[in-house]
Amino acid sequence: MSSAATRTTGRDQFWSVTEHLEDILATVRPLEPIELQLLDAQGCVLVEDVTVPLSLPPFDNSSMDGYAVRVADVAGASEEYPAVLTVIGDVAAGAAEQPQVGPGEAARIMTGAPLPPGAETVVPVEWTDGGLGEGPVSGMRARSASPEDATGQVAVHRPAEARAHVRAKGSDVKAGERALAAGTVLGPPQLALLAAIGRATVRVRPRPRVVVLSTGSELIPPGEPLGTGQIYDSNSFALTAAARDAGAIAYRVGAVADDAETLRSTIEDQLVRADLMVTTGGVSVGAYDVVKEALESVGDEDEEGAGIEFRKLAMQPGKPQGFGTIGPDHTPLLALPGNPVSSYVSFELFVRPAIRTLMGLEDVHRPTTTATLQVSKALTSPAGRRQFLRGTYADGEVTPVGGAGSHLIAALAHADALIVIPEDVESVEPGTEVEVVLLG
Amino acid sequence: MSSAATRTTGRDQFWSVTEHLEDILATVRPLEPIELQLLDAQGCVLVEDVTVPLSLPPFDNSSMDGYAVRVADVAGASEEYPAVLTVIGDVAAGAAEQPQVGPGEAARIMTGAPLPPGAETVVPVEWTDGGLGEGPVSGMRARSASPEDATGQVAVHRPAEARAHVRAKGSDVKAGERALAAGTVLGPPQLALLAAIGRATVRVRPRPRVVVLSTGSELIPPGEPLGTGQIYDSNSFALTAAARDAGAIAYRVGAVADDAETLRSTIEDQLVRADLMVTTGGVSVGAYDVVKEALESVGDEDEEGAGIEFRKLAMQPGKPQGFGTIGPDHTPLLALPGNPVSSYVSFELFVRPAIRTLMGLEDVHRPTTTATLQVSKALTSPAGRRQFLRGTYADGEVTPVGGAGSHLIAALAHADALIVIPEDVESVEPGTEVEVVLLG
């Protein structure tokens, strides 16, 4: 709320979408990092450069199942005139002891096993008779079934250059190199690298805990019978799911009735598990707009200018919005309007970037593109408002679904994009190039 | 495994990537549907058409905070010559009782509240003096602070047409219409619609439970000291994370040592929580390839042709692969090679589509595109193998990272795409258009 003091924030002053978003992003700070187990850090942002403590591979090892031999012993070998070597034992992956390979000798070696001392190269088992004395084989017999194959003789049918089929120590990464840079988002391959260099835990920004609560005495949980004037609570489900999609750990609080004291105490209760709070409803100009009533007067004692501020945005849907910080930890709170489409669009525009900022992500916004508007007649848009219509996008074209009404949930459920009509545009002709937010 | 009987599956017969994938997708079946709470169904596929049981909105209601009036009473009203009406009370959202609005009367009404009997239209509070007798207001005072505002008189400054600012019953969806079609993936807006029409639960295919286990006596958990010939287990972390990314509930089993009996009993233990099993390592031609040893002989008693079959694929990396079904429920099992890059590429090509098929998704594959190959000299590729190189993709260009070695985990961690070199191509010149799999 640092910018609040320098701006006119009177009741009838409209904020632009951009100004409101900038205020939110100037207030919300990335969460403090914590050390997490690898799989708990999936999708999180690394906050430290990770250095490689040991080279990968940690030792020269075989890339094939075969025989570790000396180069001179297999020089000139062919199927007709094989090099016949004495098999001195096995080098299995993970075996602590390795045989010494002398002249005229071969150690049977498995993929990933260390190149034993004395050996200079590896011949794949397919280049040998596997010790069976009957021409080339396609593989080894299991040690458990045929232990004698680790002894006796093997006929090698082809020569091998020095260090053939050998992965050199450090050929992947070397000790001291940087494995991953701070700011990296940890997906499966990055977790693979961290595990491979021996990291069991990693320092990341945690997923934010987001508490979602809807308000309105008319709201009934789905599954229960509706009385006169009642509707089902859908916002708390939609925004909890959307917060998870954005990367958060989201908690859905049931709908709270329009009573300022109940709302205040519910919010106070929930603060303990919130890095961000989101409410829906009760922010407009009615006589029962309890979010506004309950929070407008709630300052943030320790921080000058803090508290929740209610604004009108030059936006449709989503005109009434509240934002600020609350409670001893100055927890950010976004108070969204209650109409289902308004609250969902507001979530996409303001809450999602806030969640991703808390995570420390650089890329906090949905991707946008331009598309050709497919309509049969011109669309109208109110002057001085940035309008967000729901649409379906495909192959460079976007088609509106449903109308502008902020209660049209069915149309929202069939949309995959928001069509942006700028503030200074009041009419958009068919075929116009428009900006589109892709909802993924 | 239905196709196994008609194909030559001898040890030295290579399967194409496409044939192996087709065999997997012909075997894996979508999971049986279950009824889940809305938020447990996020990301799942709906298996039933959902019909709207009640119209949305369920009743005519106000889209503004204002006054519910009769049209004739406000005809010709202006700020200079306002229509002065008697305020007979409030209609709050969710209120069970509504006042009857007679001639010369107005009921204060809140957004979402039912249009009361007798009223024909709504005038927004901004078009009135709010009952304060001092010109236009920007909103109502809170009912709790100023209960007297629900009584007295209000001056209306503008006329309103019939049903202005009224959302008609059924204008979103009507009872009996289809809300969502079977096959819809349930994201936040779809969950919003289900909640709005009163559905507390929904019938979907559940997320598959995927058990991931790595094998190899050389594998040590990250964080513990490495001995001679040992490396850290990374596959079980990478593939557990990748399975989650694909939509599964994934369980990581620690690395299992190269002992067939231990492996068999571990797999048997884990089957109870598996809709799909994934193993890494132990599938090649070595003498300690215990996955092959343990599973090659395990038939599936109830189903002819079932069991795990081990194959060579015309692919690099990822030549050795096992696939089949196991246990009393014929649980699909994919046995991937153990090199980290091989197992990750195999996961992307085979396990991810299997997981998404279990979920009932139509779109089981990663998106692909074509890109211009950015290299300083021609790339080589083995004849008769489909090669998958790691690369970074941006703006229609792809640049390889690291080499072809299947142990290069660091390069994998910096890639975001797989470059596909077809079987019949042995050399690719700089600037060639190549197929690219986008790893998202």
CSV table of C-alpha atoms in Angstrom, one decimal, chain A residues 26-209:
chain,number,residue,atom,x,y,z
A,26,ALA,CA,4.3,-3.5,-5.1
A,27,THR,CA,2.8,-4.8,-1.8
A,28,VAL,CA,3.1,-8.6,-2.1
A,29,ARG,CA,6.6,-10.0,-1.4
A,30,PRO,CA,8.0,-13.5,-2.2
A,31,LEU,CA,7.7,-15.8,0.8
A,32,GLU,CA,10.7,-16.5,3.0
A,33,PRO,CA,12.6,-19.6,1.7
A,34,ILE,CA,12.6,-22.9,3.5
A,35,GLU,CA,14.5,-26.1,3.1
A,36,LEU,CA,12.3,-28.8,1.6
A,37,GLN,CA,12.6,-32.5,0.7
A,38,LEU,CA,13.0,-32.8,-3.1
A,39,LEU,CA,9.5,-34.0,-3.8
A,40,ASP,CA,8.0,-31.3,-1.6
A,41,ALA,CA,9.9,-28.8,-3.7
A,42,GLN,CA,8.3,-29.8,-7.0
A,43,GLY,CA,7.1,-26.7,-8.8
A,44,CYS,CA,8.9,-24.3,-6.4
A,45,VAL,CA,11.5,-21.7,-7.1
A,46,LEU,CA,15.1,-22.4,-6.1
A,47,VAL,CA,16.6,-19.5,-4.1
A,48,GLU,CA,20.2,-20.5,-4.1
A,49,ASP,CA,22.7,-21.4,-6.8
A,50,VAL,CA,23.4,-25.2,-6.3
A,51,THR,CA,27.0,-26.3,-6.8
A,52,VAL,CA,28.0,-29.8,-7.8
A,53,PRO,CA,29.7,-31.4,-4.8
A,54,LEU,CA,30.9,-34.5,-6.7
A,55,SER,CA,31.5,-35.1,-10.4
A,56,LEU,CA,28.9,-37.1,-12.3
A,57,PRO,CA,29.5,-39.8,-13.1
A,58,PRO,CA,31.6,-40.1,-9.9
A,59,PHE,CA,33.9,-42.7,-11.6
A,60,ASP,CA,34.7,-44.1,-15.0
A,61,ASN,CA,32.0,-46.6,-15.8
A,62,SER,CA,30.7,-48.9,-18.5
A,63,SER,CA,27.9,-47.7,-20.8
A,64,MET,CA,27.3,-51.3,-21.9
A,65,ASP,CA,26.9,-54.8,-20.6
A,66,GLY,CA,30.1,-56.5,-21.8
A,67,TYR,CA,33.7,-57.3,-20.9
A,68,ALA,CA,36.3,-55.0,-19.6
A,69,VAL,CA,39.6,-55.8,-21.3
A,70,ARG,CA,43.0,-54.4,-22.4
A,71,VAL,CA,43.1,-52.8,-25.9
A,72,ALA,CA,46.1,-54.9,-27.1
A,73,ASP,CA,44.3,-58.2,-26.2
A,74,VAL,CA,41.5,-57.6,-28.6
A,75,ALA,CA,43.4,-55.8,-31.4
A,76,GLY,CA,42.6,-57.5,-34.7
A,77,ALA,CA,40.0,-59.8,-33.2
A,78,SER,CA,37.3,-61.1,-35.6
A,79,GLU,CA,34.5,-63.7,-35.5
A,80,GLU,CA,36.8,-66.0,-37.6
A,81,TYR,CA,39.9,-65.3,-35.5
A,82,PRO,CA,38.5,-64.3,-32.1
A,83,ALA,CA,40.6,-63.1,-29.1
A,84,VAL,CA,40.1,-65.7,-26.5
A,85,LEU,CA,40.5,-64.2,-22.9
A,86,THR,CA,40.2,-65.7,-19.4
A,87,VAL,CA,37.2,-64.4,-17.5
A,88,ILE,CA,38.3,-63.5,-14.0
A,89,GLY,CA,34.9,-62.5,-12.6
A,90,ASP,CA,32.1,-60.0,-12.6
A,91,VAL,CA,32.0,-56.2,-12.1
A,92,ALA,CA,28.4,-55.6,-11.1
A,93,ALA,CA,27.0,-52.0,-10.7
A,94,GLY,CA,27.4,-51.1,-7.0
A,95,ALA,CA,30.0,-53.8,-6.2
A,96,ALA,CA,32.6,-52.4,-3.8
A,97,GLU,CA,35.4,-54.8,-4.9
A,98,GLN,CA,36.7,-54.9,-8.4
A,99,PRO,CA,39.0,-57.5,-9.9
A,100,GLN,CA,42.4,-56.4,-11.4
A,101,VAL,CA,42.4,-57.1,-15.2
A,102,GLY,CA,45.7,-58.4,-16.4
A,103,PRO,CA,47.0,-59.3,-19.9
A,104,GLY,CA,44.9,-62.0,-21.5
A,105,GLU,CA,42.1,-61.4,-19.0
A,106,ALA,CA,38.6,-60.1,-19.2
A,107,ALA,CA,36.2,-59.0,-16.4
A,108,ARG,CA,32.5,-59.3,-17.2
A,109,ILE,CA,31.1,-55.8,-16.6
A,110,MET,CA,27.6,-54.4,-16.3
A,111,THR,CA,26.2,-51.1,-17.4
A,112,GLY,CA,27.1,-48.4,-14.8
A,113,ALA,CA,29.8,-50.5,-13.1
A,114,PRO,CA,33.2,-49.0,-12.5
A,115,LEU,CA,35.9,-49.7,-15.1
A,116,PRO,CA,38.1,-52.1,-13.1
A,117,PRO,CA,41.9,-51.4,-12.6
A,118,GLY,CA,44.0,-52.7,-15.5
A,119,ALA,CA,41.1,-52.6,-18.0
A,120,GLU,CA,41.3,-50.0,-20.8
A,121,THR,CA,38.1,-50.5,-22.8
A,122,VAL,CA,34.8,-52.4,-22.9
A,123,VAL,CA,33.6,-54.7,-25.6
A,124,PRO,CA,29.8,-55.2,-25.6
A,125,VAL,CA,28.5,-58.7,-24.9
A,126,GLU,CA,27.0,-58.8,-28.4
A,127,TRP,CA,30.6,-58.7,-29.8
A,128,THR,CA,31.5,-61.9,-28.0
A,129,ASP,CA,30.3,-65.5,-27.5
A,130,GLY,CA,29.3,-64.7,-23.9
A,131,GLY,CA,31.7,-67.5,-22.8
A,132,LEU,CA,29.3,-70.1,-24.4
A,133,GLY,CA,31.6,-71.1,-27.2
A,134,GLU,CA,28.9,-70.9,-29.9
A,135,GLY,CA,29.1,-67.7,-31.9
A,136,PRO,CA,27.8,-64.3,-31.0
A,137,VAL,CA,25.2,-63.9,-28.2
A,138,SER,CA,22.5,-61.3,-27.7
A,139,GLY,CA,23.0,-60.9,-24.0
A,140,MET,CA,24.3,-62.5,-20.8
A,141,ARG,CA,22.6,-65.2,-18.8
A,142,ALA,CA,21.5,-64.2,-15.3
A,143,ARG,CA,24.2,-64.6,-12.7
A,144,SER,CA,21.8,-66.3,-10.4
A,145,ALA,CA,21.0,-69.0,-13.0
A,146,SER,CA,24.5,-69.5,-14.5
A,147,PRO,CA,27.2,-68.4,-12.1
A,148,GLU,CA,29.8,-70.3,-14.2
A,149,ASP,CA,29.5,-67.6,-16.9
A,150,ALA,CA,31.7,-65.3,-14.7
A,151,THR,CA,34.5,-67.8,-15.1
A,152,GLY,CA,36.1,-69.8,-18.0
A,153,GLN,CA,36.9,-68.2,-21.3
A,154,VAL,CA,35.3,-65.6,-23.6
A,155,ALA,CA,35.8,-65.2,-27.4
A,156,VAL,CA,35.8,-61.6,-28.5
A,157,HIS,CA,34.9,-61.0,-32.1
A,158,ARG,CA,35.8,-57.3,-32.6
A,159,PRO,CA,38.6,-55.0,-31.5
A,160,ALA,CA,37.8,-51.9,-29.4
A,161,GLU,CA,39.6,-48.6,-29.1
A,162,ALA,CA,40.8,-47.3,-25.7
A,163,ARG,CA,38.0,-46.1,-23.5
A,164,ALA,CA,35.3,-47.3,-25.9
A,165,HIS,CA,31.9,-47.7,-24.1
A,166,VAL,CA,33.3,-45.9,-21.1
A,167,ARG,CA,31.6,-42.9,-19.6
A,168,ALA,CA,34.4,-40.7,-18.1
A,169,LYS,CA,34.2,-39.4,-14.6
A,170,GLY,CA,32.9,-35.9,-14.7
A,171,SER,CA,31.6,-36.1,-18.3
A,172,ASP,CA,28.1,-35.0,-17.1
A,173,VAL,CA,29.0,-32.4,-14.6
A,174,LYS,CA,32.2,-31.7,-12.6
A,175,ALA,CA,32.6,-30.9,-8.9
A,176,GLY,CA,32.5,-27.2,-8.4
A,177,GLU,CA,30.3,-26.4,-11.4
A,178,ARG,CA,27.0,-24.8,-11.0
A,179,ALA,CA,24.2,-27.4,-11.3
A,180,LEU,CA,21.2,-25.0,-11.2
A,181,ALA,CA,20.9,-21.3,-10.8
A,182,ALA,CA,18.8,-19.5,-8.2
A,183,GLY,CA,15.4,-18.8,-9.8
A,184,THR,CA,15.1,-22.1,-11.5
A,185,VAL,CA,11.6,-23.7,-11.2
A,186,LEU,CA,12.0,-27.3,-10.1
A,187,GLY,CA,10.4,-29.7,-12.4
A,188,PRO,CA,11.1,-33.5,-12.8
A,189,PRO,CA,14.5,-33.1,-14.7
A,190,GLN,CA,15.8,-30.5,-12.2
A,191,LEU,CA,14.8,-32.7,-9.3
A,192,ALA,CA,16.6,-35.6,-11.1
A,193,LEU,CA,19.8,-33.5,-11.2
A,194,LEU,CA,19.6,-32.5,-7.6
A,195,ALA,CA,19.1,-36.1,-6.5
A,196,ALA,CA,21.9,-37.3,-8.8
A,197,ILE,CA,24.4,-34.9,-7.1
A,198,GLY,CA,23.3,-36.1,-3.7
A,199,ARG,CA,20.9,-33.3,-2.5
A,200,ALA,CA,18.1,-34.7,-0.3
A,201,THR,CA,16.7,-31.2,0.4
A,202,VAL,CA,16.8,-27.9,-1.3
A,203,ARG,CA,16.1,-24.3,-0.4
A,204,VAL,CA,13.1,-22.9,-2.1
A,205,ARG,CA,10.2,-20.5,-1.6
A,206,PRO,CA,7.3,-22.6,-0.4
A,207,ARG,CA,3.9,-22.8,-2.0
A,208,PRO,CA,1.7,-20.0,-0.6
A,209,ARG,CA,-1.2,-21.0,1.6
